[in-house]
Rosetta silent file (secondary structure, phi, psi, omega in degrees, C-alpha in Angstrom):
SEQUENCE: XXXXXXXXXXXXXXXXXXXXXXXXXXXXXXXXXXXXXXXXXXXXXXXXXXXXXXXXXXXXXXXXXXXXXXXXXXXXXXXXXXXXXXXXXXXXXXXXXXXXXXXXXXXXXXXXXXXXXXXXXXXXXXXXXXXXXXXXXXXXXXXXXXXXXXXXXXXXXXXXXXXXXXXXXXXXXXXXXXXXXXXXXXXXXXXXXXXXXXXXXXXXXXXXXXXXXXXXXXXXXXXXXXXXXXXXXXXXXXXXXXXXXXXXXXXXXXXXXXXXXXXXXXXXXXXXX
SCORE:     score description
SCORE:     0.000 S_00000001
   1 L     0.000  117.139  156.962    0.000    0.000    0.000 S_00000001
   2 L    17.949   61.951 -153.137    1.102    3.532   -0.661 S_00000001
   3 H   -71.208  -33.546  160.792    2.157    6.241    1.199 S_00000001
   4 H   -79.673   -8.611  164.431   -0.378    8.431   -0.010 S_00000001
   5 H   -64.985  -26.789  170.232   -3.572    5.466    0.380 S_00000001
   6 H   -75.606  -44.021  171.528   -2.126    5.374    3.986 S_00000001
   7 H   -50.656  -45.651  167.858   -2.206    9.012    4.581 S_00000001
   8 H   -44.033  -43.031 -163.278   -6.019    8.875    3.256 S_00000001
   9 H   -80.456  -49.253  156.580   -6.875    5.958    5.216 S_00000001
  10 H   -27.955  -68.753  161.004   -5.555    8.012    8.085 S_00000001
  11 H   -91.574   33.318  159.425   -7.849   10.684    7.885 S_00000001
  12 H   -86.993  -22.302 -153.692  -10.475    8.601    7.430 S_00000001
  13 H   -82.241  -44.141  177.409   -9.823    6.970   10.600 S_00000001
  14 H   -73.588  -47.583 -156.053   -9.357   10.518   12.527 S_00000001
  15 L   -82.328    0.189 -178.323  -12.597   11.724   11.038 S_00000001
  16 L  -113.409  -15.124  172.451  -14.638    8.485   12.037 S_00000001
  17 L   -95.098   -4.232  147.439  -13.115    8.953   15.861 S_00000001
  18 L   -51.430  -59.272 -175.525  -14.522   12.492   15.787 S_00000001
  19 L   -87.922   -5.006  163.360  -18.092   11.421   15.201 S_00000001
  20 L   -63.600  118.435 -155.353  -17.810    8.528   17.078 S_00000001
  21 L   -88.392  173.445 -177.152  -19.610    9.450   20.628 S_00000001
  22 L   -60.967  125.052  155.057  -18.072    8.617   23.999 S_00000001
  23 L   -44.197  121.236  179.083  -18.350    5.445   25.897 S_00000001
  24 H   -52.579  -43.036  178.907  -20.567    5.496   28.762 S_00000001
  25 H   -39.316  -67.455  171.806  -17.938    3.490   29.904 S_00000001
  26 H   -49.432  -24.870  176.604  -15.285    6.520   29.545 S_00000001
  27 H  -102.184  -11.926  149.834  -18.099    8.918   31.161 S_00000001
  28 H   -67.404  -66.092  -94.379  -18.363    6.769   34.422 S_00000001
  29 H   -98.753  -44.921 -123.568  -14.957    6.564   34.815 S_00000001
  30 L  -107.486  -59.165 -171.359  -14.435   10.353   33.757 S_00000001
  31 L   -84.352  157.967 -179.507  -17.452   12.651   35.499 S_00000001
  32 L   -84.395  -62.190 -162.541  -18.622   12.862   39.147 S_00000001
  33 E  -104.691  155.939  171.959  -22.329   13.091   38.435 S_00000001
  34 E  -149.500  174.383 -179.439  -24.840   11.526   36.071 S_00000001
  35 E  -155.892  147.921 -160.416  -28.533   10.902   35.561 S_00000001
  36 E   -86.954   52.427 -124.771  -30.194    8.088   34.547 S_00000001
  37 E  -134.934  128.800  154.160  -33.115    8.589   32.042 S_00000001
  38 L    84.175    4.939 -153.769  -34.573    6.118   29.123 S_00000001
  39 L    62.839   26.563 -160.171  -32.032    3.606   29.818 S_00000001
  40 E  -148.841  122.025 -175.735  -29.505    5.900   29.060 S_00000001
  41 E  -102.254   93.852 -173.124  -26.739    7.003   31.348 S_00000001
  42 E  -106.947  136.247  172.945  -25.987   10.902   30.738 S_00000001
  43 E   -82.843 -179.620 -173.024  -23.499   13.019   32.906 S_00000001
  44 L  -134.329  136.454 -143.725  -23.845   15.935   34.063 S_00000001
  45 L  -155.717   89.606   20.371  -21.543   18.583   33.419 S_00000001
  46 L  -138.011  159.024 -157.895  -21.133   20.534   35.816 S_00000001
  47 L   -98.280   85.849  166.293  -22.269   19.147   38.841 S_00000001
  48 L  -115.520   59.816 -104.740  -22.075   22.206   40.970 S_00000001
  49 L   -90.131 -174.848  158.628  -24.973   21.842   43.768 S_00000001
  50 L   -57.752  135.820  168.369  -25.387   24.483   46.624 S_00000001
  51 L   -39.196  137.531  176.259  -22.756   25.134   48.518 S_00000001
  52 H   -46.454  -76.024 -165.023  -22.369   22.924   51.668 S_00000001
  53 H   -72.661   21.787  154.753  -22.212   25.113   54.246 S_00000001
  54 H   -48.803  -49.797 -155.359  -25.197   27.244   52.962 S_00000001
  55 L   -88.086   99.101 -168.482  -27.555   24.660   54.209 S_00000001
  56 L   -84.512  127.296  144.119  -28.651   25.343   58.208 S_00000001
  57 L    96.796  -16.717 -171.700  -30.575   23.679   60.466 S_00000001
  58 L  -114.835   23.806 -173.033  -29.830   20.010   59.195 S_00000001
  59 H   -22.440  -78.147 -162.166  -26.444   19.780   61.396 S_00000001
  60 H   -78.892  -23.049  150.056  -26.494   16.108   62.406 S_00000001
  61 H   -38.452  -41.214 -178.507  -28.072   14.934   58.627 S_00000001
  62 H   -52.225  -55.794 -178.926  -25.260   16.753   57.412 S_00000001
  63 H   -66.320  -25.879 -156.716  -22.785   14.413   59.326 S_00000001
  64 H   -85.570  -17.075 -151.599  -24.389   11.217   58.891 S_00000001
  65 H   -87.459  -59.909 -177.621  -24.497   11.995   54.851 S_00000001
  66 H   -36.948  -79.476  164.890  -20.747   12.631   55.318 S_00000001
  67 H   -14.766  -80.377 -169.375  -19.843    9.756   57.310 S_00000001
  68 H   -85.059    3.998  150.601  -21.077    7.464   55.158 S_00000001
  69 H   -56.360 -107.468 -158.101  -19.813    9.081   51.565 S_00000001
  70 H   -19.424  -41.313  168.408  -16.660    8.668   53.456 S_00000001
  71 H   -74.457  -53.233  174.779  -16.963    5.051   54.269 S_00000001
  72 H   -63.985  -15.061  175.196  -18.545    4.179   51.165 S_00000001
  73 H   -86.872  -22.138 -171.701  -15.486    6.248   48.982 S_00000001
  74 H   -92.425    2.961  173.378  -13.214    4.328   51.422 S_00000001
  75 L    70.626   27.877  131.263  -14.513    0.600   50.549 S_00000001
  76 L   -31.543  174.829  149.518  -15.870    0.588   54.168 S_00000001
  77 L   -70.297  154.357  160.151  -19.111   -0.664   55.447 S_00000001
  78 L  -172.415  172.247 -146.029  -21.690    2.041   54.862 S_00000001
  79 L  -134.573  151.840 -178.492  -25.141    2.031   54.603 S_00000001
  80 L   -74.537 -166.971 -162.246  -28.167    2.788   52.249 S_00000001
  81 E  -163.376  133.598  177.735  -29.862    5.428   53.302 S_00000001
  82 E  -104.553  112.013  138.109  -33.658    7.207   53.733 S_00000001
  83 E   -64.562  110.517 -164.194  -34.473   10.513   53.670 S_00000001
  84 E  -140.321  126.624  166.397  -37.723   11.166   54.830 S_00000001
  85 E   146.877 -149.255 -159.522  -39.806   14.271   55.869 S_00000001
  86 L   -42.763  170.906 -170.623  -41.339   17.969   55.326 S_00000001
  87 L   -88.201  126.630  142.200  -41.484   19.179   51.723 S_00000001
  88 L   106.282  -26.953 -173.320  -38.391   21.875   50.953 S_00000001
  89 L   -55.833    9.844 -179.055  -36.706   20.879   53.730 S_00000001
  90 L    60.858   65.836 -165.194  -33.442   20.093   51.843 S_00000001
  91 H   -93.567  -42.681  165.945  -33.155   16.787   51.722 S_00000001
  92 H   -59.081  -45.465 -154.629  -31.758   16.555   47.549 S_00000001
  93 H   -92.334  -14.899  155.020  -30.054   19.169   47.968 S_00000001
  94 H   -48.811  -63.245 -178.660  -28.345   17.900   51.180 S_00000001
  95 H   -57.984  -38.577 -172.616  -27.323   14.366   49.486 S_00000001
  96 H   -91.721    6.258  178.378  -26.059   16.445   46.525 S_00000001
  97 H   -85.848  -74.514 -167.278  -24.153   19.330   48.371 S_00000001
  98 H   -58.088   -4.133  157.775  -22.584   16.459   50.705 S_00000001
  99 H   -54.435  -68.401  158.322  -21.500   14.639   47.751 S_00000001
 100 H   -22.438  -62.133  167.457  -20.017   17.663   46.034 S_00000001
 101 H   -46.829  -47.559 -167.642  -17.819   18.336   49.436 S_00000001
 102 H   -85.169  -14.830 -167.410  -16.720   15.291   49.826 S_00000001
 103 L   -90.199    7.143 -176.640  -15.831   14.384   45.909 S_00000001
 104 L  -116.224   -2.110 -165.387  -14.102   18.093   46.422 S_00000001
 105 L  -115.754    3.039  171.997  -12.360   16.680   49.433 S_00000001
 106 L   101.179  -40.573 -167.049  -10.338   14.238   47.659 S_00000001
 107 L   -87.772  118.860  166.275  -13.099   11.133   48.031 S_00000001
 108 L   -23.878   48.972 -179.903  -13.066    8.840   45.463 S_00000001
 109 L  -145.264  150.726  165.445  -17.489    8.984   44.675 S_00000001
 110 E   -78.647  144.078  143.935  -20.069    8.766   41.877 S_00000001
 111 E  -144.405  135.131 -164.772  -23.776    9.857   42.064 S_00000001
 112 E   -99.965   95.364  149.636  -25.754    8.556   39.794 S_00000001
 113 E   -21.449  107.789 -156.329  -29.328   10.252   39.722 S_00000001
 114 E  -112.015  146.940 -169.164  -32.522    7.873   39.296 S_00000001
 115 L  -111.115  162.058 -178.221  -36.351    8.880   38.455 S_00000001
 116 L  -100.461  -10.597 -178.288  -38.432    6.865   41.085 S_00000001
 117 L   -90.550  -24.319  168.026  -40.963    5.897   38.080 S_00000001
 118 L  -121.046   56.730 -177.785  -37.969    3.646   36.704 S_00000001
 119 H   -80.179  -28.248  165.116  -36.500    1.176   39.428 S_00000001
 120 H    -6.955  -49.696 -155.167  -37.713   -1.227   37.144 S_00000001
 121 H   -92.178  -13.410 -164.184  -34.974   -0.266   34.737 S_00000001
 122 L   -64.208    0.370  158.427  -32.485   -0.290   37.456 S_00000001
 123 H   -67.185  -52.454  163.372  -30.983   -3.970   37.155 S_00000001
 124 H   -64.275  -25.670  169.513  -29.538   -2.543   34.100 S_00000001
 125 H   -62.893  -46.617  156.743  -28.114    0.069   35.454 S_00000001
 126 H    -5.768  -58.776 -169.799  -26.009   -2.241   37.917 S_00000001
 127 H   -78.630  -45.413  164.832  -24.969   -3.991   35.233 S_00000001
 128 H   -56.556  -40.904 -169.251  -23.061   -0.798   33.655 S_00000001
 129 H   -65.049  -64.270  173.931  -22.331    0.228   37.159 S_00000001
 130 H   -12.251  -35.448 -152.082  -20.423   -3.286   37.620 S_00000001
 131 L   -92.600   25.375 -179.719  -17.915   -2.848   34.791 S_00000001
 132 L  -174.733  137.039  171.029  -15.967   -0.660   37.179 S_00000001
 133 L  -111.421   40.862  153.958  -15.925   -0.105   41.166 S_00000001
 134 L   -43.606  118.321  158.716  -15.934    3.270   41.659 S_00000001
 135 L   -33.563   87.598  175.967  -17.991    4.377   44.784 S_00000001
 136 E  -115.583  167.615 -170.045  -21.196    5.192   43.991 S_00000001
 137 E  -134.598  114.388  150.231  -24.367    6.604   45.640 S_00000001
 138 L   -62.140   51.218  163.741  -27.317    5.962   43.428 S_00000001
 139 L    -1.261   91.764 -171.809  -30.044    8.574   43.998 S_00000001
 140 E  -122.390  153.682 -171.923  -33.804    8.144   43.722 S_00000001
 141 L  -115.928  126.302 -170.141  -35.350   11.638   44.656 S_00000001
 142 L    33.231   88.945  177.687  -39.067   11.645   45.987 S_00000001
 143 L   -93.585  132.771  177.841  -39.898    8.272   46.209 S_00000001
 144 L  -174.221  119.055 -176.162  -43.816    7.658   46.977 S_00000001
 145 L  -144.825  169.383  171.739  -45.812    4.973   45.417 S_00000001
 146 L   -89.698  157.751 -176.880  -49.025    2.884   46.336 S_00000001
 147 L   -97.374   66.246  129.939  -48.635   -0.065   47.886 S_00000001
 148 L  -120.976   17.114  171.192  -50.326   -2.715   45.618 S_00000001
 149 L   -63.954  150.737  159.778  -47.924   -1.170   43.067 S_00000001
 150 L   -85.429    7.092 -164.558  -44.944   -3.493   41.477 S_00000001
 151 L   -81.384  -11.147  148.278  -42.627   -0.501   42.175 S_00000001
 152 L   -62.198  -40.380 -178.354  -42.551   -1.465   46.069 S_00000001
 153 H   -81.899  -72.691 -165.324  -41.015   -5.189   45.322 S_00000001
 154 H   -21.308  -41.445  172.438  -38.839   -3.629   42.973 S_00000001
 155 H   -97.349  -16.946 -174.836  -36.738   -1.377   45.500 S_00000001
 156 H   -60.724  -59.480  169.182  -37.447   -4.006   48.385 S_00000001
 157 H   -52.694  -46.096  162.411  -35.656   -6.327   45.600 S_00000001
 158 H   -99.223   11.480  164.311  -32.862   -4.083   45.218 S_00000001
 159 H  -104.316   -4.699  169.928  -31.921   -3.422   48.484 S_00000001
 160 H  -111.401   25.195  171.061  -31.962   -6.926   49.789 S_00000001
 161 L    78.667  116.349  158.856  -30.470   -8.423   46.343 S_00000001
 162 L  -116.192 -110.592 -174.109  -32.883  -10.058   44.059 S_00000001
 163 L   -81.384  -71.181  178.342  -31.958  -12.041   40.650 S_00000001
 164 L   -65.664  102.952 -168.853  -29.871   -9.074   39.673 S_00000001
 165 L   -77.657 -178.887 -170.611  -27.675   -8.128   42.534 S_00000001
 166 L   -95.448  136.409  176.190  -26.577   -4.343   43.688 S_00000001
 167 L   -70.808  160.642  174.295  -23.042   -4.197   43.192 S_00000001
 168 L   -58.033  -31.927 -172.191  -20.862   -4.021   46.550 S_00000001
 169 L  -109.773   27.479 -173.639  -19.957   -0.564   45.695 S_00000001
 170 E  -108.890  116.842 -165.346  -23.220    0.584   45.122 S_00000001
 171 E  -149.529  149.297 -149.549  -25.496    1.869   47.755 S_00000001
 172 L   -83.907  131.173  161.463  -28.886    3.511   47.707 S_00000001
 173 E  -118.089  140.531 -169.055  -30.209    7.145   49.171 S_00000001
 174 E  -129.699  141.615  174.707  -33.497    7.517   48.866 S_00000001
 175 E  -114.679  123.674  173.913  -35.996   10.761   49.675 S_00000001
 176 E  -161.904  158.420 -169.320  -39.417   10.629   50.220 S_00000001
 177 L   -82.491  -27.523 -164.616  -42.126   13.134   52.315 S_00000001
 178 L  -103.955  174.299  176.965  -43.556   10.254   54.394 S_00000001
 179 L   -85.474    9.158 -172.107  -41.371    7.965   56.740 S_00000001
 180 L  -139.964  -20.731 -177.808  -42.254    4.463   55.682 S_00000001
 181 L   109.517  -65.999 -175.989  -42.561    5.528   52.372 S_00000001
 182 L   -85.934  144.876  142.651  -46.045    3.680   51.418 S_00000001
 183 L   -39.413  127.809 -175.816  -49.041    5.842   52.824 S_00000001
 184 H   -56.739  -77.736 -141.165  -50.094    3.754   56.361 S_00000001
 185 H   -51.987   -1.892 -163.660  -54.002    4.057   55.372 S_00000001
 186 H   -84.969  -56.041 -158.430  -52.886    2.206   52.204 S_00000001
 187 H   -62.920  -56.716 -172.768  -51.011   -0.714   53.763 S_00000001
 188 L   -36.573  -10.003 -165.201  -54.092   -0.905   56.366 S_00000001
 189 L  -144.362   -1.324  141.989  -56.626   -1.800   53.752 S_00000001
 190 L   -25.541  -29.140 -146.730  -54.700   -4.284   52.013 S_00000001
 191 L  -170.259  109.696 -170.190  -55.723   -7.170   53.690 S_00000001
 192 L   -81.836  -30.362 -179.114  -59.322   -7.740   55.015 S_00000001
 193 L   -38.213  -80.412 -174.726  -57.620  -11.207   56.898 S_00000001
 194 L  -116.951  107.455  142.019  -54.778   -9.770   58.811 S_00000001
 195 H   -28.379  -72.834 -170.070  -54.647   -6.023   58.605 S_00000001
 196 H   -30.994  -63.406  179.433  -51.674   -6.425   60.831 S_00000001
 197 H   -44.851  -67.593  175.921  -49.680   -8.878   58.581 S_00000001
 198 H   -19.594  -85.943 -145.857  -50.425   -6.443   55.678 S_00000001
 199 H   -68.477   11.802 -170.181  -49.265   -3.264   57.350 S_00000001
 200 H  -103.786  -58.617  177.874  -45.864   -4.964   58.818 S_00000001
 201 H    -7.579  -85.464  177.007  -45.216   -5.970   55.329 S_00000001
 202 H   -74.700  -28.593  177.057  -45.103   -2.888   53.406 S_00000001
 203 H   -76.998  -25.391 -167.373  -43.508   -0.201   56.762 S_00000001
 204 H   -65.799  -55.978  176.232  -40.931   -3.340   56.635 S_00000001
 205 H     6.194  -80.246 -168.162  -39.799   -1.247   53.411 S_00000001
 206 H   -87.916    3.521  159.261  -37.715    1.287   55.067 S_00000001
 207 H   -49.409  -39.125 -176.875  -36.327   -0.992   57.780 S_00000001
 208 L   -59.104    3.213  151.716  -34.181   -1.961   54.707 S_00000001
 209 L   -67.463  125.943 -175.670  -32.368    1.127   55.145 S_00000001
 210 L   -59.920  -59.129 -153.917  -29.058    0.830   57.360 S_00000001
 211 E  -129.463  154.195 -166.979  -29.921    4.310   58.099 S_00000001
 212 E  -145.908  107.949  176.184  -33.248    7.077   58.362 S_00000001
 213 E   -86.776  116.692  177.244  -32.663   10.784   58.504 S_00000001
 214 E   -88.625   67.051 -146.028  -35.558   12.954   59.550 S_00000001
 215 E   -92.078  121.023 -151.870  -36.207   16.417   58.189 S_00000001
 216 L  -132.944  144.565 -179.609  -39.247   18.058   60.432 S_00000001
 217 L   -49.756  133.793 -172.329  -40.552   21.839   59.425 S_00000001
 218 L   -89.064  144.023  163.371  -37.779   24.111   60.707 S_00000001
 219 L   -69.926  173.116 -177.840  -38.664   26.943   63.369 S_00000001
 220 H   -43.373  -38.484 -140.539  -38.574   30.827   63.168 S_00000001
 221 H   -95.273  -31.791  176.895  -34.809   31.364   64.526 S_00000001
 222 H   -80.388  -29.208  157.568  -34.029   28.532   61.736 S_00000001
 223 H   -48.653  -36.602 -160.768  -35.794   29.706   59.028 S_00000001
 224 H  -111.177  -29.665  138.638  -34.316   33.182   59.364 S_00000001
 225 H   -24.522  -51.819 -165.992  -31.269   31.551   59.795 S_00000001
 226 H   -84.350  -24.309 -161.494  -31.377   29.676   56.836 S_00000001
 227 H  -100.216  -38.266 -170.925  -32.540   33.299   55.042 S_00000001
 228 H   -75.969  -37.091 -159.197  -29.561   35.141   57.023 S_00000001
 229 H   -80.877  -36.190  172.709  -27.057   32.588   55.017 S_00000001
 230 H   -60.519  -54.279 -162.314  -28.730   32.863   51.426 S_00000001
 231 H   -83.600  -20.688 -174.351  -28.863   36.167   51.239 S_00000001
 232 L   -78.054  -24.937  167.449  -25.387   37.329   52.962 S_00000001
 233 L  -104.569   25.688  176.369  -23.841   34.834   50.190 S_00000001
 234 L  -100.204  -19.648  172.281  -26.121   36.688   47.828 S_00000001
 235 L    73.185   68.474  159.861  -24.749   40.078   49.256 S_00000001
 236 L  -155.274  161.648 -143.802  -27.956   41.487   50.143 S_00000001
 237 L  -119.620  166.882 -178.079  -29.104   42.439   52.963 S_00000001
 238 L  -125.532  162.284  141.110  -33.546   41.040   54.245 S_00000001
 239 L   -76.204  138.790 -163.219  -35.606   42.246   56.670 S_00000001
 240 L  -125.112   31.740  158.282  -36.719   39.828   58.701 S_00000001
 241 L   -93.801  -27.032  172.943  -40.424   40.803   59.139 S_00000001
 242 H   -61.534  -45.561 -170.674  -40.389   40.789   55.247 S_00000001
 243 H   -50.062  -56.476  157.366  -38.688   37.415   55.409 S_00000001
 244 H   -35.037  -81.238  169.336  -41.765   36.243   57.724 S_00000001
 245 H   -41.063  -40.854  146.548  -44.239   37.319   55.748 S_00000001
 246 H   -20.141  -64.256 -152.911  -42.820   35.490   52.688 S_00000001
 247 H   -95.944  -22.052  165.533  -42.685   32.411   54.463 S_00000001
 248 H   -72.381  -68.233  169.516  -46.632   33.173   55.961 S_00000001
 249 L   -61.496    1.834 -175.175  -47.958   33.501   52.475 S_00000001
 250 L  -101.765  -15.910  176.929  -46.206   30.597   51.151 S_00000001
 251 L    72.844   66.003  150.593  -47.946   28.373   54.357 S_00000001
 252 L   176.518  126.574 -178.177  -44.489   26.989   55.093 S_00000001
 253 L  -109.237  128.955 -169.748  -41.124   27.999   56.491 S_00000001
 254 L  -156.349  167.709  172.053  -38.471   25.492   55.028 S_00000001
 255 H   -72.370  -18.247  164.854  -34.773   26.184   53.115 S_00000001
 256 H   -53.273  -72.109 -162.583  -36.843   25.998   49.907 S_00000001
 257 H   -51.019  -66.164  152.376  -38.811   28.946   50.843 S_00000001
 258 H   -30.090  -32.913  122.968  -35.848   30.930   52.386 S_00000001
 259 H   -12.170  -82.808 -173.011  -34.083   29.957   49.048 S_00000001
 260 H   -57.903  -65.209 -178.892  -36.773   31.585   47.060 S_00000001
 261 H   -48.772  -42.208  160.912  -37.013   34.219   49.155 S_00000001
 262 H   -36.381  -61.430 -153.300  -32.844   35.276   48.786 S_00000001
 263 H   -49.358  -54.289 -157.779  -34.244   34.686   45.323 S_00000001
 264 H   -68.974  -44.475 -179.029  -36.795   37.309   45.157 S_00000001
 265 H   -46.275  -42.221 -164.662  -34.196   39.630   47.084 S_00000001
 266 H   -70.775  -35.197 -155.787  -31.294   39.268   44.605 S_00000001
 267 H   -80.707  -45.411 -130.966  -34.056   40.022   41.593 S_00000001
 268 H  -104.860   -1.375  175.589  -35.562   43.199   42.971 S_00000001
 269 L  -110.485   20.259 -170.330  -31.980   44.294   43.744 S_00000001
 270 L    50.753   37.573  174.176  -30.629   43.475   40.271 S_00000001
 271 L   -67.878  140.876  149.120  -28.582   40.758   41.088 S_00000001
 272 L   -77.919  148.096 -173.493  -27.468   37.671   39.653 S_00000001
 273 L   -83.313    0.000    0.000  -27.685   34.271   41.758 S_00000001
């Protein structure tokens, strides 16, 4: 062959590894975060969440989230994990801030982001997680389903290993507003026999968590806390009778709401966030 049919062949070669897209393999290995949609594993780029210490009021969540990123980046025991409670109370953005920190801190972790309408699909994702054992924390974010659904045996099945197991270095955190997960009155009317049986059944759910974090409606001094921290890294300054009232017409004082409100502050002062 040639020396110019080689040169040719060359940049046919370059020009077919241009349009050629990335391995998902090479994008686990390569990005911290991704999300999981369609059967399709896309990162996300860039995964820059709220600042850690932004986030008030959730002290000892804060640690345990740490802790066990830390054990789990360190091939440790560590444990899946529930998040359960009030609406806004910053329970996402807790698992993804403490993530951030700690994958900024030198530890060795993935988080992969999950829709709660497709644990179904989530044996395959394993199996892509598998081909490498990077630390990862698999994400499902406001989880709530009925319980004569199949989408309760589905995560029951992947947190105590069903046909397809959970990889070793894979471990779950999960968010949802109630604490068991299923709505009680649901489980309760399952079963005209044994009520009892029924309702042990399905609340057995989140016992399958190593661990259950509790996020409860914050009070005034934390709320205006949480409002003192937003806006001072927004560099503006609240009132904090306005801030009240904000959080009275919204029926709910939480770090969403305090969030929004910084929000509303920064716009009417012509700020960027």
């Amino acid at each position: 062959m040639d020396e110019k049919t080689n040169a040719l062949l060359a940049r046919i070669a370059d020009a077919l590894d241009r349009l050629a897209p990335v391995s998902t393999r090479d994008n686990i290995v390569a990005a911290h975060a991704f999300r999981w949609t369609d059967n399709v594993l896309c990162a996300v780029d860039p995964f820059s969440p709220i600042q850690l210490d932004l986030l008030t009021g959730v002290d000892a969540q804060k640690d345990a989230l740490l802790e066990n990123g830390r054990r789990l980046s360190a091939g440790h025991g560590a444990h899946d994990i529930l998040l359960w409670g009030a609406r806004g109370a910053g329970k996402s953005a807790l698992v993804k801030s403490t993530t951030a920190s700690l994958q900024a801190g030198g530890c060795d972790l993935r988080l992969v982001e999950a829709g709660g309408d497709g644990l179904q699909t989530l044996p395959a994702l394993f199996a892509m997680l598998s081909r490498d054992t990077r630390p990862t924390i698999l994400f499902i974010d406001d989880l709530g389903f009925d319980a004569n659904g199949d989408a309760a045996r589905h995560l029951r099945s992947l947190l105590d290993g069903g046909v397809t197991p959970r990889p070793d270095h894979v471990r779950l955190y999960v968010t949802s507003n109630r604490r068991h997960i299923l709505a009680r009155d649901m489980a309760e009317q399952n079963s005209a026999i044994n009520p009892r049986d029924s309702v042990d059944d399905h609340l057995a759910l989140a016992d399958r968590f190593g661990l259950s974090l509790g996020f409860h409606a914050c009070s005034q001094d934390d709320y205006l806390a949480m409002v003192a921290g937003y806006t001072a890294h927004l560099g503006v300054h609240f009132d904090p009778a306005d801030a009240l009232l904000w959080s009275t017409q919204r029926g709910a004082r939480s770090g969403r709401v305090a969030w929004h409100y910084a929000t509303e502050l920064a716009g009417r002062a012509g700020k960027k966030l």
